[in-house]
């Protein structure tokens, strides 16, 4: 793994006499890639007060959707390998050194070439970097000048009411990202044709914004801005595919046609996914109280003997609600985003099943 990091120019050998300060290194499991991911952080992080870490706050899902109201141009950006984006100045790299011991016990020293964010601080550091890049856009949005911008760490969505402001917002953001040496994942500009955002012409940016206003994906949900200026949201095909697979697996295990084991963890994860997808399309939680109670029961039992114990029975009344919900979600009908209103018993119970 050290050789791989050197190949990608993330580590450089250093003589012991040149070391100024140390960094810590450890690995975390990446189950989807069947490997361990290296994580680095400055050694001084160990002595920092956790309560002094910058607290992050984000708009609600509903508020992010309302930000799109009246917008005619939309584009979503996703940084590539964001936690490895920021290069350390060569003059500072001797202060970020790790020690590696091989199987024979020999020690080697390497200095980091990328800013070590660590595990605890990474989200706050990355979000702060994103906030700096979008700062001019946020100022314009706060003035109510027809621009909207939303972020979540390495995801950025920019929208505007007219092509002139949209082009200014996108170019400003891309230029600031370029100055920070940040790179993006490719964007689909046409069917099957992808390009780096920084390579797009002004005409392509405007055309892309107009296309994405009809349907764009941000943080796991798809949004479309209708001709009336209203926002309509639905779940993404990827999330619905995951829902189908998880629900089918649970059905087959309970029927005895699948040789696997259904655990409390599986059930709670499926319920959590269902609640998230239901929230996207504004399905009343009153309809889901039986599966909410199921999730609560899984948590109560897990407190006694863990999440990995087998589940061999789920009440038919619960399975009936779950099956109805899955079928409703798979129809994936768009839900119109309504203005924020004060909650009431009437709105909570709307559509409550008899």
CSV table of C-alpha atoms in Angstrom, one decimal:
chain,number,residue,atom,x,y,z
A,1,UNK,CA,0.0,0.0,0.0
A,2,UNK,CA,2.9,2.4,0.7
A,3,UNK,CA,4.2,1.7,-2.8
A,4,UNK,CA,0.8,2.5,-4.3
A,5,UNK,CA,0.7,5.8,-2.3
A,6,UNK,CA,4.1,6.7,-3.7
A,7,UNK,CA,3.0,5.8,-7.2
A,8,UNK,CA,0.1,8.3,-6.8
A,9,UNK,CA,2.5,10.9,-5.4
A,10,UNK,CA,0.8,11.0,-2.0
A,11,UNK,CA,4.0,10.0,-0.1
A,12,UNK,CA,7.6,11.0,-0.6
A,13,UNK,CA,10.7,9.4,1.1
A,14,UNK,CA,12.5,11.6,3.6
A,15,UNK,CA,15.7,11.3,5.6
A,16,UNK,CA,15.3,11.1,9.3
A,17,UNK,CA,17.5,14.2,9.8
A,18,UNK,CA,15.1,16.3,7.8
A,19,UNK,CA,12.0,15.5,9.9
A,20,UNK,CA,10.4,18.5,11.7
A,21,UNK,CA,7.2,17.0,13.1
A,22,UNK,CA,5.1,13.8,12.9
A,23,UNK,CA,1.7,12.7,11.6
A,24,UNK,CA,-0.3,9.6,12.6
A,25,UNK,CA,-1.5,7.0,10.2
A,26,UNK,CA,-4.1,4.2,10.5
A,27,UNK,CA,-6.5,2.3,8.2
A,28,UNK,CA,-10.2,2.0,8.0
A,29,UNK,CA,-12.2,-0.8,6.3
A,30,UNK,CA,-13.7,-0.1,2.9
A,31,UNK,CA,-16.2,-2.9,2.6
A,32,UNK,CA,-17.4,-1.9,-0.9
A,33,UNK,CA,-13.9,-2.2,-2.3
A,34,UNK,CA,-12.7,-5.0,-0.1
A,35,UNK,CA,-9.6,-3.1,1.1
A,36,UNK,CA,-8.4,-0.9,3.9
A,37,UNK,CA,-8.2,2.9,3.3
A,38,UNK,CA,-5.2,4.8,4.9
A,39,UNK,CA,-6.1,7.9,7.0
A,40,UNK,CA,-3.6,10.4,8.1
A,41,UNK,CA,-3.8,13.2,10.7
A,42,UNK,CA,-1.4,15.5,12.4
A,43,UNK,CA,-0.2,14.1,15.7
A,44,UNK,CA,-1.4,17.2,17.6
A,45,UNK,CA,-5.0,16.2,16.8
A,46,UNK,CA,-4.7,13.8,19.7
A,47,UNK,CA,-4.6,16.6,22.2
A,48,UNK,CA,-7.3,18.8,20.7
A,49,UNK,CA,-10.5,19.4,22.7
A,50,UNK,CA,-13.3,17.6,20.7
A,51,UNK,CA,-15.8,20.2,21.9
A,52,UNK,CA,-13.9,22.9,20.0
A,53,UNK,CA,-14.3,21.2,16.7
A,54,UNK,CA,-16.3,23.4,14.4
A,55,UNK,CA,-20.0,22.4,14.5
A,56,UNK,CA,-21.6,22.1,11.1
A,57,UNK,CA,-25.2,22.9,10.2
A,58,UNK,CA,-27.1,22.4,7.0
A,59,UNK,CA,-30.6,23.4,5.7
A,60,UNK,CA,-33.3,20.8,6.0
A,61,UNK,CA,-34.2,18.7,2.9
A,62,UNK,CA,-37.3,20.7,2.5
A,63,UNK,CA,-35.5,24.0,2.7
A,64,UNK,CA,-33.0,22.9,0.0
A,65,UNK,CA,-35.9,22.0,-2.3
A,66,UNK,CA,-37.6,25.4,-1.7
A,67,UNK,CA,-34.3,27.0,-2.7
A,68,UNK,CA,-34.9,25.8,-6.2
A,69,UNK,CA,-38.3,27.5,-6.6
A,70,UNK,CA,-38.4,29.8,-9.6
A,71,UNK,CA,-34.9,28.7,-10.8
A,72,UNK,CA,-34.5,28.1,-14.5
A,73,UNK,CA,-30.9,26.8,-14.6
A,74,UNK,CA,-29.3,24.1,-12.3
A,75,UNK,CA,-26.0,22.2,-12.2
A,76,UNK,CA,-24.6,19.8,-9.7
A,77,UNK,CA,-20.9,19.3,-9.0
A,78,UNK,CA,-19.1,16.5,-7.2
A,79,UNK,CA,-15.4,16.8,-6.3
A,80,UNK,CA,-13.2,13.9,-7.1
A,81,UNK,CA,-11.4,12.2,-4.1
A,82,UNK,CA,-12.1,15.3,-2.0
A,83,UNK,CA,-10.2,14.2,1.1
A,84,UNK,CA,-7.0,13.9,-1.0
A,85,UNK,CA,-7.5,17.1,-3.0
A,86,UNK,CA,-5.4,19.7,-1.1
A,87,UNK,CA,-1.6,19.6,-1.7
A,88,UNK,CA,0.8,20.6,1.0
A,89,UNK,CA,3.3,23.2,0.1
A,90,UNK,CA,6.7,21.5,-0.3
A,91,UNK,CA,8.2,23.7,2.4
A,92,UNK,CA,5.6,22.4,4.9
A,93,UNK,CA,5.8,18.7,4.1
A,94,UNK,CA,8.7,18.0,6.5
A,95,UNK,CA,6.2,18.7,9.3
A,96,UNK,CA,3.9,15.9,8.2
A,97,UNK,CA,6.0,12.7,8.4
A,98,UNK,CA,5.0,9.1,9.1
A,99,UNK,CA,7.1,6.1,10.1
A,100,UNK,CA,6.5,2.8,8.3
A,101,UNK,CA,7.9,-0.5,9.6
A,102,UNK,CA,8.1,-3.5,7.2
A,103,UNK,CA,7.8,-7.2,8.1
A,104,UNK,CA,11.5,-7.4,8.8
A,105,UNK,CA,11.3,-4.6,11.3
A,106,UNK,CA,13.1,-2.1,9.2
A,107,UNK,CA,11.9,1.5,9.5
A,108,UNK,CA,11.3,4.0,6.6
A,109,UNK,CA,10.1,7.6,6.8
A,110,UNK,CA,7.8,9.3,4.4
A,111,UNK,CA,6.4,12.8,4.2
A,112,UNK,CA,2.8,13.5,3.2
A,113,UNK,CA,2.0,15.5,0.0
A,114,UNK,CA,-1.7,16.0,0.8
A,115,UNK,CA,-3.3,17.8,3.7
A,116,UNK,CA,-3.9,15.2,6.4
A,117,UNK,CA,-7.5,15.8,7.6
A,118,UNK,CA,-7.8,12.8,9.9
A,119,UNK,CA,-11.0,11.1,10.8
A,120,UNK,CA,-12.5,13.3,13.4
A,121,UNK,CA,-11.8,16.6,11.7
A,122,UNK,CA,-12.2,15.6,8.1
A,123,UNK,CA,-15.8,16.7,7.5
A,124,UNK,CA,-15.3,20.1,9.1
A,125,UNK,CA,-12.1,20.7,7.2
A,126,UNK,CA,-13.6,19.7,3.9
A,127,UNK,CA,-16.8,21.6,4.4
A,128,UNK,CA,-14.8,24.7,5.3
A,129,UNK,CA,-12.8,24.5,2.1
A,130,UNK,CA,-16.1,24.2,0.1
A,131,UNK,CA,-17.6,27.2,1.9
A,132,UNK,CA,-14.6,29.3,1.0
A,133,UNK,CA,-15.0,28.4,-2.7
A,134,UNK,CA,-18.7,29.2,-2.8
A,135,UNK,CA,-18.5,32.3,-0.6
A,136,UNK,CA,-19.2,34.9,-3.3
A,137,UNK,CA,-22.3,32.8,-4.4
A,138,UNK,CA,-23.6,32.6,-0.8
A,139,UNK,CA,-23.3,36.4,-0.5
A,140,UNK,CA,-25.3,36.9,-3.7
A,141,UNK,CA,-27.9,34.3,-2.6
A,142,UNK,CA,-28.3,36.0,0.8
A,143,UNK,CA,-29.1,39.3,-1.1
A,144,UNK,CA,-31.9,37.6,-2.9
A,145,UNK,CA,-30.4,38.1,-6.4
A,146,UNK,CA,-31.8,35.1,-8.1
A,147,UNK,CA,-29.0,32.7,-7.2
A,148,UNK,CA,-29.2,29.6,-5.0
A,149,UNK,CA,-26.4,27.4,-3.8
A,150,UNK,CA,-26.4,24.3,-1.6
A,151,UNK,CA,-23.5,22.1,-0.5
A,152,UNK,CA,-22.8,19.0,1.5
A,153,UNK,CA,-19.0,18.5,1.9
A,154,UNK,CA,-17.9,17.6,-1.7
A,155,UNK,CA,-21.3,18.1,-3.3
A,156,UNK,CA,-22.3,21.5,-4.7
A,157,UNK,CA,-25.5,22.6,-6.5
A,158,UNK,CA,-25.7,26.0,-8.2
A,159,UNK,CA,-29.0,27.4,-9.6
A,160,UNK,CA,-30.1,30.7,-11.0
A,161,UNK,CA,-33.1,32.4,-12.5
A,162,UNK,CA,-31.4,33.6,-15.7
A,163,UNK,CA,-28.5,32.6,-17.9
A,164,UNK,CA,-26.3,35.6,-17.1
A,165,UNK,CA,-26.4,35.1,-13.4
A,166,UNK,CA,-26.1,31.4,-13.8
A,167,UNK,CA,-22.9,31.7,-15.9
A,168,UNK,CA,-21.4,34.1,-13.5
A,169,UNK,CA,-22.1,31.8,-10.5
A,170,UNK,CA,-20.7,28.7,-12.2
A,171,UNK,CA,-17.6,30.5,-13.5
A,172,UNK,CA,-16.9,32.1,-10.2
A,173,UNK,CA,-17.1,28.8,-8.4
A,174,UNK,CA,-15.0,26.9,-10.9
A,175,UNK,CA,-12.3,29.6,-10.9
A,176,UNK,CA,-12.1,29.5,-7.1
A,177,UNK,CA,-12.0,25.7,-7.2
A,178,UNK,CA,-9.2,25.9,-9.8
A,179,UNK,CA,-7.2,28.3,-7.6
A,180,UNK,CA,-7.5,25.8,-4.7
A,181,UNK,CA,-6.3,23.0,-7.1
A,182,UNK,CA,-9.5,21.1,-6.6
A,183,UNK,CA,-10.7,18.7,-9.3
A,184,UNK,CA,-14.2,17.4,-10.1
A,185,UNK,CA,-15.8,14.3,-11.3
A,186,UNK,CA,-16.9,14.4,-14.9
A,187,UNK,CA,-20.4,15.7,-15.8
A,188,UNK,CA,-22.8,14.1,-18.3
A,189,UNK,CA,-23.3,16.9,-20.8
A,190,UNK,CA,-25.2,14.7,-23.3
A,191,UNK,CA,-26.3,11.2,-23.5
A,192,UNK,CA,-23.2,9.2,-22.8
A,193,UNK,CA,-20.9,12.2,-23.3
A,194,UNK,CA,-19.0,13.3,-20.3
A,195,UNK,CA,-16.5,16.2,-19.7
A,196,UNK,CA,-14.7,17.9,-16.8
A,197,UNK,CA,-16.7,21.0,-15.7
A,198,UNK,CA,-13.6,23.2,-16.1
A,199,UNK,CA,-13.4,22.3,-19.8
A,200,UNK,CA,-17.0,23.4,-20.7
A,201,UNK,CA,-17.7,26.5,-22.8
A,202,UNK,CA,-20.1,29.2,-21.7
A,203,UNK,CA,-22.7,27.8,-24.2
A,204,UNK,CA,-22.3,24.3,-22.8
A,205,UNK,CA,-22.7,25.5,-19.2
A,206,UNK,CA,-26.0,27.4,-20.0
A,207,UNK,CA,-27.3,24.4,-22.0
A,208,UNK,CA,-26.4,22.0,-19.2
A,209,UNK,CA,-28.2,24.3,-16.6
A,210,UNK,CA,-31.3,24.4,-18.7
A,211,UNK,CA,-31.3,20.6,-19.2
A,212,UNK,CA,-30.7,19.9,-15.4
A,213,UNK,CA,-33.6,22.1,-14.4
A,214,UNK,CA,-35.8,19.5,-16.0
A,215,UNK,CA,-34.2,16.7,-13.9
A,216,UNK,CA,-31.2,16.8,-11.6
A,217,UNK,CA,-29.9,14.6,-8.8
A,218,UNK,CA,-28.5,16.0,-5.5
A,219,UNK,CA,-27.8,14.1,-2.3
A,220,UNK,CA,-29.8,11.0,-3.3
A,221,UNK,CA,-33.0,12.6,-4.6
A,222,UNK,CA,-34.1,13.8,-8.1
A,223,UNK,CA,-35.6,17.2,-8.5
A,224,UNK,CA,-37.4,18.8,-11.5
A,225,UNK,CA,-38.5,22.5,-11.8
A,226,UNK,CA,-41.8,22.6,-13.7
A,227,UNK,CA,-42.9,25.3,-16.1
A,228,UNK,CA,-44.9,26.8,-13.2
A,229,UNK,CA,-41.7,27.3,-11.3
A,230,UNK,CA,-42.7,24.7,-8.7
A,231,UNK,CA,-40.3,21.9,-7.6
A,232,UNK,CA,-41.1,18.2,-8.0
A,233,UNK,CA,-39.0,15.6,-6.3
A,234,UNK,CA,-38.8,11.8,-6.5
A,235,UNK,CA,-36.4,9.0,-5.5
A,236,UNK,CA,-33.4,8.1,-7.6
A,237,UNK,CA,-33.4,4.8,-9.6
A,238,UNK,CA,-30.3,3.7,-7.7
A,239,UNK,CA,-32.0,4.0,-4.3
A,240,UNK,CA,-35.1,2.2,-5.6
A,241,UNK,CA,-32.9,-0.6,-6.9
A,242,UNK,CA,-31.3,-1.0,-3.4
A,243,UNK,CA,-34.8,-1.0,-1.9
A,244,UNK,CA,-36.0,-3.7,-4.2
A,245,UNK,CA,-33.0,-5.9,-3.5
A,246,UNK,CA,-33.2,-5.5,0.3
A,247,UNK,CA,-37.0,-6.1,0.4
A,248,UNK,CA,-36.8,-9.2,-1.8
A,249,UNK,CA,-34.0,-10.7,0.3
A,250,UNK,CA,-36.1,-10.3,3.5
A,251,UNK,CA,-39.1,-11.9,1.8
A,252,UNK,CA,-37.2,-14.9,0.6
A,253,UNK,CA,-35.5,-15.5,3.9
A,254,UNK,CA,-38.9,-15.4,5.8
A,255,UNK,CA,-40.4,-17.7,3.2
A,256,UNK,CA,-37.5,-20.2,3.6
A,257,UNK,CA,-36.5,-19.9,-0.1
A,258,UNK,CA,-33.2,-18.2,0.7
A,259,UNK,CA,-30.4,-19.8,2.7
A,260,UNK,CA,-29.1,-16.6,4.3
A,261,UNK,CA,-29.9,-15.2,7.8
A,262,UNK,CA,-32.1,-12.2,8.4
A,263,UNK,CA,-30.7,-10.1,11.3
A,264,UNK,CA,-32.0,-7.3,13.3
A,265,UNK,CA,-29.4,-5.1,11.5
A,266,UNK,CA,-30.9,-6.0,8.1
A,267,UNK,CA,-34.5,-5.3,9.3
A,268,UNK,CA,-33.6,-1.9,10.9
A,269,UNK,CA,-31.6,-0.9,7.8
A,270,UNK,CA,-34.5,-1.8,5.5
A,271,UNK,CA,-36.9,0.2,7.7
A,272,UNK,CA,-34.5,3.2,7.7
A,273,UNK,CA,-34.2,3.1,4.0
A,274,UNK,CA,-38.0,3.0,3.6
A,275,UNK,CA,-38.5,5.9,5.9
A,276,UNK,CA,-35.9,8.0,4.1
A,277,UNK,CA,-37.5,7.3,0.7
A,278,UNK,CA,-41.0,7.9,2.0
A,279,UNK,CA,-39.9,11.2,3.4
A,280,UNK,CA,-38.6,12.2,0.0
A,281,UNK,CA,-42.0,11.9,-1.6
A,282,UNK,CA,-44.0,13.2,1.4
A,283,UNK,CA,-45.7,9.9,2.5
A,284,UNK,CA,-47.3,10.6,5.9
A,285,UNK,CA,-45.5,8.8,8.8
A,286,UNK,CA,-48.9,8.0,10.2
A,287,UNK,CA,-49.2,5.3,7.5
A,288,UNK,CA,-46.0,3.8,8.6
A,289,UNK,CA,-46.4,3.5,12.4
A,290,UNK,CA,-46.3,-0.4,12.2
A,291,UNK,CA,-42.9,-0.5,10.6
A,292,UNK,CA,-41.7,2.3,12.8
A,293,UNK,CA,-42.6,0.1,15.8
A,294,UNK,CA,-40.8,-2.8,14.2
A,295,UNK,CA,-37.6,-0.7,14.0
A,296,UNK,CA,-38.1,0.3,17.7
A,297,UNK,CA,-38.5,-3.3,18.6
A,298,UNK,CA,-35.3,-4.3,16.8
A,299,UNK,CA,-33.4,-1.6,18.8
A,300,UNK,CA,-34.8,-2.8,22.1
A,301,UNK,CA,-33.8,-6.4,21.5
A,302,UNK,CA,-30.4,-5.4,20.1
A,303,UNK,CA,-29.7,-3.6,23.4
A,304,UNK,CA,-29.9,-7.0,25.1
A,305,UNK,CA,-27.9,-9.4,22.8
A,306,UNK,CA,-26.8,-7.3,19.8
A,307,UNK,CA,-27.8,-6.4,16.2
A,308,UNK,CA,-26.6,-9.6,14.6
A,309,UNK,CA,-29.1,-12.0,16.2
A,310,UNK,CA,-31.5,-13.7,13.7
A,311,UNK,CA,-35.0,-12.5,13.0
A,312,UNK,CA,-37.3,-15.5,12.2
A,313,UNK,CA,-40.7,-13.9,12.4
A,314,UNK,CA,-42.3,-10.6,11.4
A,315,UNK,CA,-46.0,-10.0,12.0
A,316,UNK,CA,-48.2,-10.2,8.9
A,317,UNK,CA,-49.7,-6.8,9.6
A,318,UNK,CA,-46.2,-5.3,9.5
A,319,UNK,CA,-45.3,-7.1,6.3
A,320,UNK,CA,-48.5,-5.9,4.7
A,321,UNK,CA,-47.7,-2.2,5.4
A,322,UNK,CA,-44.1,-2.8,4.3
A,323,UNK,CA,-45.2,-4.4,1.0
A,324,UNK,CA,-47.7,-1.5,0.4
A,325,UNK,CA,-44.9,1.0,1.0
A,326,UNK,CA,-42.4,-0.7,-1.3
A,327,UNK,CA,-45.0,-0.9,-4.1
A,328,UNK,CA,-45.9,2.8,-3.6
A,329,UNK,CA,-42.3,3.9,-3.6
A,330,UNK,CA,-41.4,1.9,-6.7
A,331,UNK,CA,-44.1,3.7,-8.7
A,332,UNK,CA,-41.9,6.7,-8.0
A,333,UNK,CA,-44.5,9.4,-8.6
A,334,UNK,CA,-43.2,12.9,-8.3
A,335,UNK,CA,-44.1,14.9,-5.2
A,336,UNK,CA,-44.7,18.6,-5.4
A,337,UNK,CA,-42.7,20.6,-2.8
A,338,UNK,CA,-45.1,22.6,-0.7
A,339,UNK,CA,-44.3,25.8,1.2
A,340,UNK,CA,-43.3,25.3,4.8
A,341,UNK,CA,-46.5,25.2,7.0
A,342,UNK,CA,-47.1,24.8,10.7
A,343,UNK,CA,-47.7,21.1,11.4
A,344,UNK,CA,-51.2,20.1,12.5
A,345,UNK,CA,-53.0,16.8,13.4
A,346,UNK,CA,-54.9,17.2,10.1
A,347,UNK,CA,-51.8,17.2,8.0
A,348,UNK,CA,-50.1,14.5,10.0
A,349,UNK,CA,-53.1,12.1,9.6
A,350,UNK,CA,-53.7,12.9,5.9
A,351,UNK,CA,-54.1,9.7,4.0
A,352,UNK,CA,-54.2,7.6,7.2
A,353,UNK,CA,-55.3,4.1,6.2
A,354,UNK,CA,-58.6,2.8,7.5
